[in-house]
PDB file of C-alpha atoms in Angstrom:
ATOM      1  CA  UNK A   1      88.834 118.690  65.052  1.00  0.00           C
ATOM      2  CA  UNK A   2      90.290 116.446  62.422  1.00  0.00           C
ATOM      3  CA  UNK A   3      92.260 119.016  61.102  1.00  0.00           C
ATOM      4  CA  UNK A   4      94.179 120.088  64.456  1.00  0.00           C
ATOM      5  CA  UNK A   5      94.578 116.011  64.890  1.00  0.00           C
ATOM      6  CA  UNK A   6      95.746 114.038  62.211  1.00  0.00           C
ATOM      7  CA  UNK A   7      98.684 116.680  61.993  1.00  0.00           C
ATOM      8  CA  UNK A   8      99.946 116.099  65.677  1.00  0.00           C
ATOM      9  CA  UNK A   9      99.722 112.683  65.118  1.00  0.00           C
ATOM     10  CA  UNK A  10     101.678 113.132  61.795  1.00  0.00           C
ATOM     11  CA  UNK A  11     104.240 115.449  63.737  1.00  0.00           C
ATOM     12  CA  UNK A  12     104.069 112.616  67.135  1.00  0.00           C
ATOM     13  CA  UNK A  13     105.389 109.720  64.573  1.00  0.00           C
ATOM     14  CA  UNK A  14     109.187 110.562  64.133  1.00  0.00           C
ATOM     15  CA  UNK A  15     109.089 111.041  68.387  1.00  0.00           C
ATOM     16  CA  UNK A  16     107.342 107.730  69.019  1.00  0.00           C
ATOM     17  CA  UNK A  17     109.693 105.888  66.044  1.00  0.00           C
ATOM     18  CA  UNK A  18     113.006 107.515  68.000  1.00  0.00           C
ATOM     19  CA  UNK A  19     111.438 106.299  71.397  1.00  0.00           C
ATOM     20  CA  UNK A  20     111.241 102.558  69.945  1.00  0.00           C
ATOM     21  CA  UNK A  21     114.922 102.313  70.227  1.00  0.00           C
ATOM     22  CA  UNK A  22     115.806 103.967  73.240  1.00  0.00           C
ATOM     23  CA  UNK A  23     113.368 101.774  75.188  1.00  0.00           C
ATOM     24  CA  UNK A  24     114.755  99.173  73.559  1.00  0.00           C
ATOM     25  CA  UNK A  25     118.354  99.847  74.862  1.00  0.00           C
ATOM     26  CA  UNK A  26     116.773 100.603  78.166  1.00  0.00           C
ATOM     27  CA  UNK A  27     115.110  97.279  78.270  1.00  0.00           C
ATOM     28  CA  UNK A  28     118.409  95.189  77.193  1.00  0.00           C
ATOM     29  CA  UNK A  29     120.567  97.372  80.012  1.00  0.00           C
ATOM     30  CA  UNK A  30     118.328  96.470  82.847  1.00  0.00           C
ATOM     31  CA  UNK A  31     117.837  92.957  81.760  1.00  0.00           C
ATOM     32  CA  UNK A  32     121.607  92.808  82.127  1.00  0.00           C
ATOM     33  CA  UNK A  33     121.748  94.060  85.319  1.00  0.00           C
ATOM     34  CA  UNK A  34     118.956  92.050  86.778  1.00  0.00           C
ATOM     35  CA  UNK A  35     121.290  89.051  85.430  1.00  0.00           C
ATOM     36  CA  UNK A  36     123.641  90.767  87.640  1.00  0.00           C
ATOM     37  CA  UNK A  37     121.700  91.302  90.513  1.00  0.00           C
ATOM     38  CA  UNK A  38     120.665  87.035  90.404  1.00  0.00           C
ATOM     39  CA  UNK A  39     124.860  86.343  90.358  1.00  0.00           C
ATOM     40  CA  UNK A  40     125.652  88.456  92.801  1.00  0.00           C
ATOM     41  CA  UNK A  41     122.829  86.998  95.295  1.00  0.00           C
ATOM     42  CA  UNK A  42     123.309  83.757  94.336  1.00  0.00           C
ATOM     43  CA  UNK A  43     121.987  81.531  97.506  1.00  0.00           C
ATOM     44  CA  UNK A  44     119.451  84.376  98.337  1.00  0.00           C
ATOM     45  CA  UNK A  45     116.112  83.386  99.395  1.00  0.00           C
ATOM     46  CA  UNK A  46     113.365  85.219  99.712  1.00  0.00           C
ATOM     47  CA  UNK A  47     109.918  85.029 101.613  1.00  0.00           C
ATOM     48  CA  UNK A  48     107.365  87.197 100.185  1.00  0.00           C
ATOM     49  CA  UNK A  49     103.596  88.436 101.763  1.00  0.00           C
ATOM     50  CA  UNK A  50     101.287  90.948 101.023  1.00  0.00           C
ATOM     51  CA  UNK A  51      99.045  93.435 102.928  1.00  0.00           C
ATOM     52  CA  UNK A  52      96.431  91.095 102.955  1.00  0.00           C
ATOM     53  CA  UNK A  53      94.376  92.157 106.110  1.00  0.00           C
ATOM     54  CA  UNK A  54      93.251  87.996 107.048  1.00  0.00           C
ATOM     55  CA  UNK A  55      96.853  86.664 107.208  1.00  0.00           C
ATOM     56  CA  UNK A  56      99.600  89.558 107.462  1.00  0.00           C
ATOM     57  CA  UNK A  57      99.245  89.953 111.322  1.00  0.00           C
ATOM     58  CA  UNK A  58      99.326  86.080 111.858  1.00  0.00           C
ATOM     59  CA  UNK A  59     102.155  85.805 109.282  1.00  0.00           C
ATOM     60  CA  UNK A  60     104.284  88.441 111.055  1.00  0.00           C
ATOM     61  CA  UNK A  61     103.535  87.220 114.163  1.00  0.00           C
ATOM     62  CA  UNK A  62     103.908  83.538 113.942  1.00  0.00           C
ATOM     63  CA  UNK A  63     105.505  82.929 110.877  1.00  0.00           C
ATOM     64  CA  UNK A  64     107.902  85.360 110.012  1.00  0.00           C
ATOM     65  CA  UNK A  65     109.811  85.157 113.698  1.00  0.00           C
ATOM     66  CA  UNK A  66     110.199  81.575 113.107  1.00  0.00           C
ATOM     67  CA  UNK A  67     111.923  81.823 109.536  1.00  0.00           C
ATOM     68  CA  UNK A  68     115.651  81.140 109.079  1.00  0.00           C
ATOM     69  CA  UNK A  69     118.008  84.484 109.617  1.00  0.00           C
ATOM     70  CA  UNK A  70     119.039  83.100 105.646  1.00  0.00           C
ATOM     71  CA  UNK A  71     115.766  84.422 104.821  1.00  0.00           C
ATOM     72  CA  UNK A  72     115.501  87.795 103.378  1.00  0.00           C
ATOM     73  CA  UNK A  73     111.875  89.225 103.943  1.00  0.00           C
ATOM     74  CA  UNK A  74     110.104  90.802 101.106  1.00  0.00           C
ATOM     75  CA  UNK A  75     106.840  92.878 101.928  1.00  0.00           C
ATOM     76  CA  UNK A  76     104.102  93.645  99.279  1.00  0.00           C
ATOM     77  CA  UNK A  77     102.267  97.108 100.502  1.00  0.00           C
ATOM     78  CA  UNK A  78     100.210  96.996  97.438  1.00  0.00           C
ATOM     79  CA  UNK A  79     101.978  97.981  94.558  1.00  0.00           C
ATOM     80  CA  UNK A  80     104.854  99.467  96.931  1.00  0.00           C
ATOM     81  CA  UNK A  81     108.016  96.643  97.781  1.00  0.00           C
ATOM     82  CA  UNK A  82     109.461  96.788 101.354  1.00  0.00           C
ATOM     83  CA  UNK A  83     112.321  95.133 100.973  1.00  0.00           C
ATOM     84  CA  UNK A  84     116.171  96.323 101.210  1.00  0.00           C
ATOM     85  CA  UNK A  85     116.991  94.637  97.632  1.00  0.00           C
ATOM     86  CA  UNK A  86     116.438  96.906  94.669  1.00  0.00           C
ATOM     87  CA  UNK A  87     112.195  97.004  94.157  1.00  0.00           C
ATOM     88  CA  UNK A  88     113.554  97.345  90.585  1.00  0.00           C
ATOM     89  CA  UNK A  89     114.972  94.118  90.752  1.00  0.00           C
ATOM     90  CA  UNK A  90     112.903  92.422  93.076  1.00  0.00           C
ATOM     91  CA  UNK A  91     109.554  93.458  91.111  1.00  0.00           C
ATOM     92  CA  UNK A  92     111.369  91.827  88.233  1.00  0.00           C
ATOM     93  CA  UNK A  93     111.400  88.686  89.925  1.00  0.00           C
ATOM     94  CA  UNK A  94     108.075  88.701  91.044  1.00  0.00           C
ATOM     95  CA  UNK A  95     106.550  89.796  87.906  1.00  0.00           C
ATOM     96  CA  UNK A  96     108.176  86.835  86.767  1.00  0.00           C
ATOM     97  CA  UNK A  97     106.913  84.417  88.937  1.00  0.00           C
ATOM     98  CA  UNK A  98     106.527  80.907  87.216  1.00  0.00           C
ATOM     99  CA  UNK A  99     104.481  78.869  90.053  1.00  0.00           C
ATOM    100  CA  UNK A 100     102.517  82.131  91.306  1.00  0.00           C
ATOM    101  CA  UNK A 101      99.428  81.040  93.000  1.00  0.00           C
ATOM    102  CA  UNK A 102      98.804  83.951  95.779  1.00  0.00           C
ATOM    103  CA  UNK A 103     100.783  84.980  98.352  1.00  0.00           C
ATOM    104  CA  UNK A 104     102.423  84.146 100.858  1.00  0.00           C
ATOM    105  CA  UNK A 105     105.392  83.382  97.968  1.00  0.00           C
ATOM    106  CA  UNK A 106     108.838  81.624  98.513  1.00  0.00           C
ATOM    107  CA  UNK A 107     111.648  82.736  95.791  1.00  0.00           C
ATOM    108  CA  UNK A 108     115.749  81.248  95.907  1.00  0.00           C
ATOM    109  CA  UNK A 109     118.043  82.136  93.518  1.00  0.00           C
ATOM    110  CA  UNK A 110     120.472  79.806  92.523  1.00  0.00           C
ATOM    111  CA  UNK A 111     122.797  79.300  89.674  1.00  0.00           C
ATOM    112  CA  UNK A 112     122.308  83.056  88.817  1.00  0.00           C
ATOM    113  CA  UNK A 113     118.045  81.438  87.875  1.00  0.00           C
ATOM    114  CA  UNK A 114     115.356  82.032  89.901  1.00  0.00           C
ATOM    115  CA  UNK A 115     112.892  79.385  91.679  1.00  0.00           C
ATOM    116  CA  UNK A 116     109.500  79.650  92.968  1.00  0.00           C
ATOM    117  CA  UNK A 117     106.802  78.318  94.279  1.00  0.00           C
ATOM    118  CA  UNK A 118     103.596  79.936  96.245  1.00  0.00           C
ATOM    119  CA  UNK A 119     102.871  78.367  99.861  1.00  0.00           C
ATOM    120  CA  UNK A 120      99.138  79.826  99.838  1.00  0.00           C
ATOM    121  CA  UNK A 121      97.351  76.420 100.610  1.00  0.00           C
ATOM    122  CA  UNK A 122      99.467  75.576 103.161  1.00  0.00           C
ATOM    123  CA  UNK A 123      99.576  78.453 104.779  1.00  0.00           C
ATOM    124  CA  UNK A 124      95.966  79.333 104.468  1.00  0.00           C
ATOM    125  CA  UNK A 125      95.387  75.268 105.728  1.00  0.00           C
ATOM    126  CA  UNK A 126      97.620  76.828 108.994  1.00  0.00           C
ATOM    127  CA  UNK A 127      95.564  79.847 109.357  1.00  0.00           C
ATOM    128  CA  UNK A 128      92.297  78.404 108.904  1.00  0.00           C
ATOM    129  CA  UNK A 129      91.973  74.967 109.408  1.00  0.00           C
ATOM    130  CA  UNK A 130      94.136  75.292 112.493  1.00  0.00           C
ATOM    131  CA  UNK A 131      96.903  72.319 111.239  1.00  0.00           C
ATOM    132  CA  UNK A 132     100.169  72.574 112.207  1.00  0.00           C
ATOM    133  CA  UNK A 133     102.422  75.440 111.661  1.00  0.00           C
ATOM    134  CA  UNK A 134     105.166  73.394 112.043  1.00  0.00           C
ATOM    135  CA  UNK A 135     104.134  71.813 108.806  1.00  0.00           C
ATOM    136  CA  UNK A 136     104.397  74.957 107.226  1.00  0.00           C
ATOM    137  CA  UNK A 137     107.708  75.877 108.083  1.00  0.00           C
ATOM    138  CA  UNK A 138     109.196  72.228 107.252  1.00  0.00           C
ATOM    139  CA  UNK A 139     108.096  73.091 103.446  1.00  0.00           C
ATOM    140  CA  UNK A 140     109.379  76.323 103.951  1.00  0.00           C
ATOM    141  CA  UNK A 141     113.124  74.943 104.618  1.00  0.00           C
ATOM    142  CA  UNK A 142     112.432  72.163 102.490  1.00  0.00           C
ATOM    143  CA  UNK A 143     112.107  74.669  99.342  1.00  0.00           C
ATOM    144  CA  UNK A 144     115.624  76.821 100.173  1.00  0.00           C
ATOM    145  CA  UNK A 145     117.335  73.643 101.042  1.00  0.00           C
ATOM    146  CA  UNK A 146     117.380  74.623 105.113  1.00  0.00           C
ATOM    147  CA  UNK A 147     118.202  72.364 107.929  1.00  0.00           C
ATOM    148  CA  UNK A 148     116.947  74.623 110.357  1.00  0.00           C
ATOM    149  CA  UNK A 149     114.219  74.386 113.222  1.00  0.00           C
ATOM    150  CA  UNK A 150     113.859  77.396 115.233  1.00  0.00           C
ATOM    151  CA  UNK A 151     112.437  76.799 119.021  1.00  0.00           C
ATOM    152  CA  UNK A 152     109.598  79.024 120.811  1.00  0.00           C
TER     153      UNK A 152
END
């Protein structure tokens, strides 16, 4: 056995030492684009949820319909990303996530950075301790700097 292996491995070097670079290269080009991406959708903001089974009906029935239209919807189907940014660039930004604490997540880009911060207490305080929803959506706005109260 150890005579069939340590030869591959000998012969797998010089192809894992050329694939150092390349991903290299591959890494730097994307991280310029993503830098791209956060320019060009400077002002976005994002709301962000997952497939969680206790909160994604309530959330797309009583939170989502009462967002801001300036609110771009991002949906977490597991690994899959719903959204119609690139999931390239939008997985980026969530595997990047500074103030992740669960989901539901709120993310703004501005200045060509990206801000975060996770609304999971408050929301789950909504869901299951019955308090206000209008709560909720106050420190939604608050966070992308909205003026906006939507009425149902």
């Amino acid at each position: 056995m150890a005579i069939v292996v340590i030869p591959l491995c000998i012969l797998a070097i010089p192809v894992m030492l050329a694939g150092i670079p390349i991903h290299y290269f591959q890494r730097k080009n994307f991280e310029k684009k993503y830098g791209e991406f956060l320019i060009e959708n400077n002002g976005k903001n994002f709301f962000c949820y997952n497939n969680r089974k206790n909160s994604k009906q309530y959330l797309e029935q009583s939170i989502l319909p009462n967002l801001s239209e300036s609110i771009e919807i991002v949906y977490l189907d597991g690994k899959r990303i719903e959204s119609t940014y690139d999931s390239g660039f939008i997985s980026e930004a969530l595997y990047g996530l500074k103030h992740y604490n669960k989901f539901p997540h709120l993310m703004k880009i501005r200045n060509g950075k990206l801000s975060d911060t996770s609304i999971n207490n408050p929301f789950y305080a909504v869901l299951n301790m019955n308090k206000s929803k209008v709560e909720l959506l106050s420190k939604i706005n608050h966070f992308f700097d909205i003026n906006f109260i939507k009425s149902n």
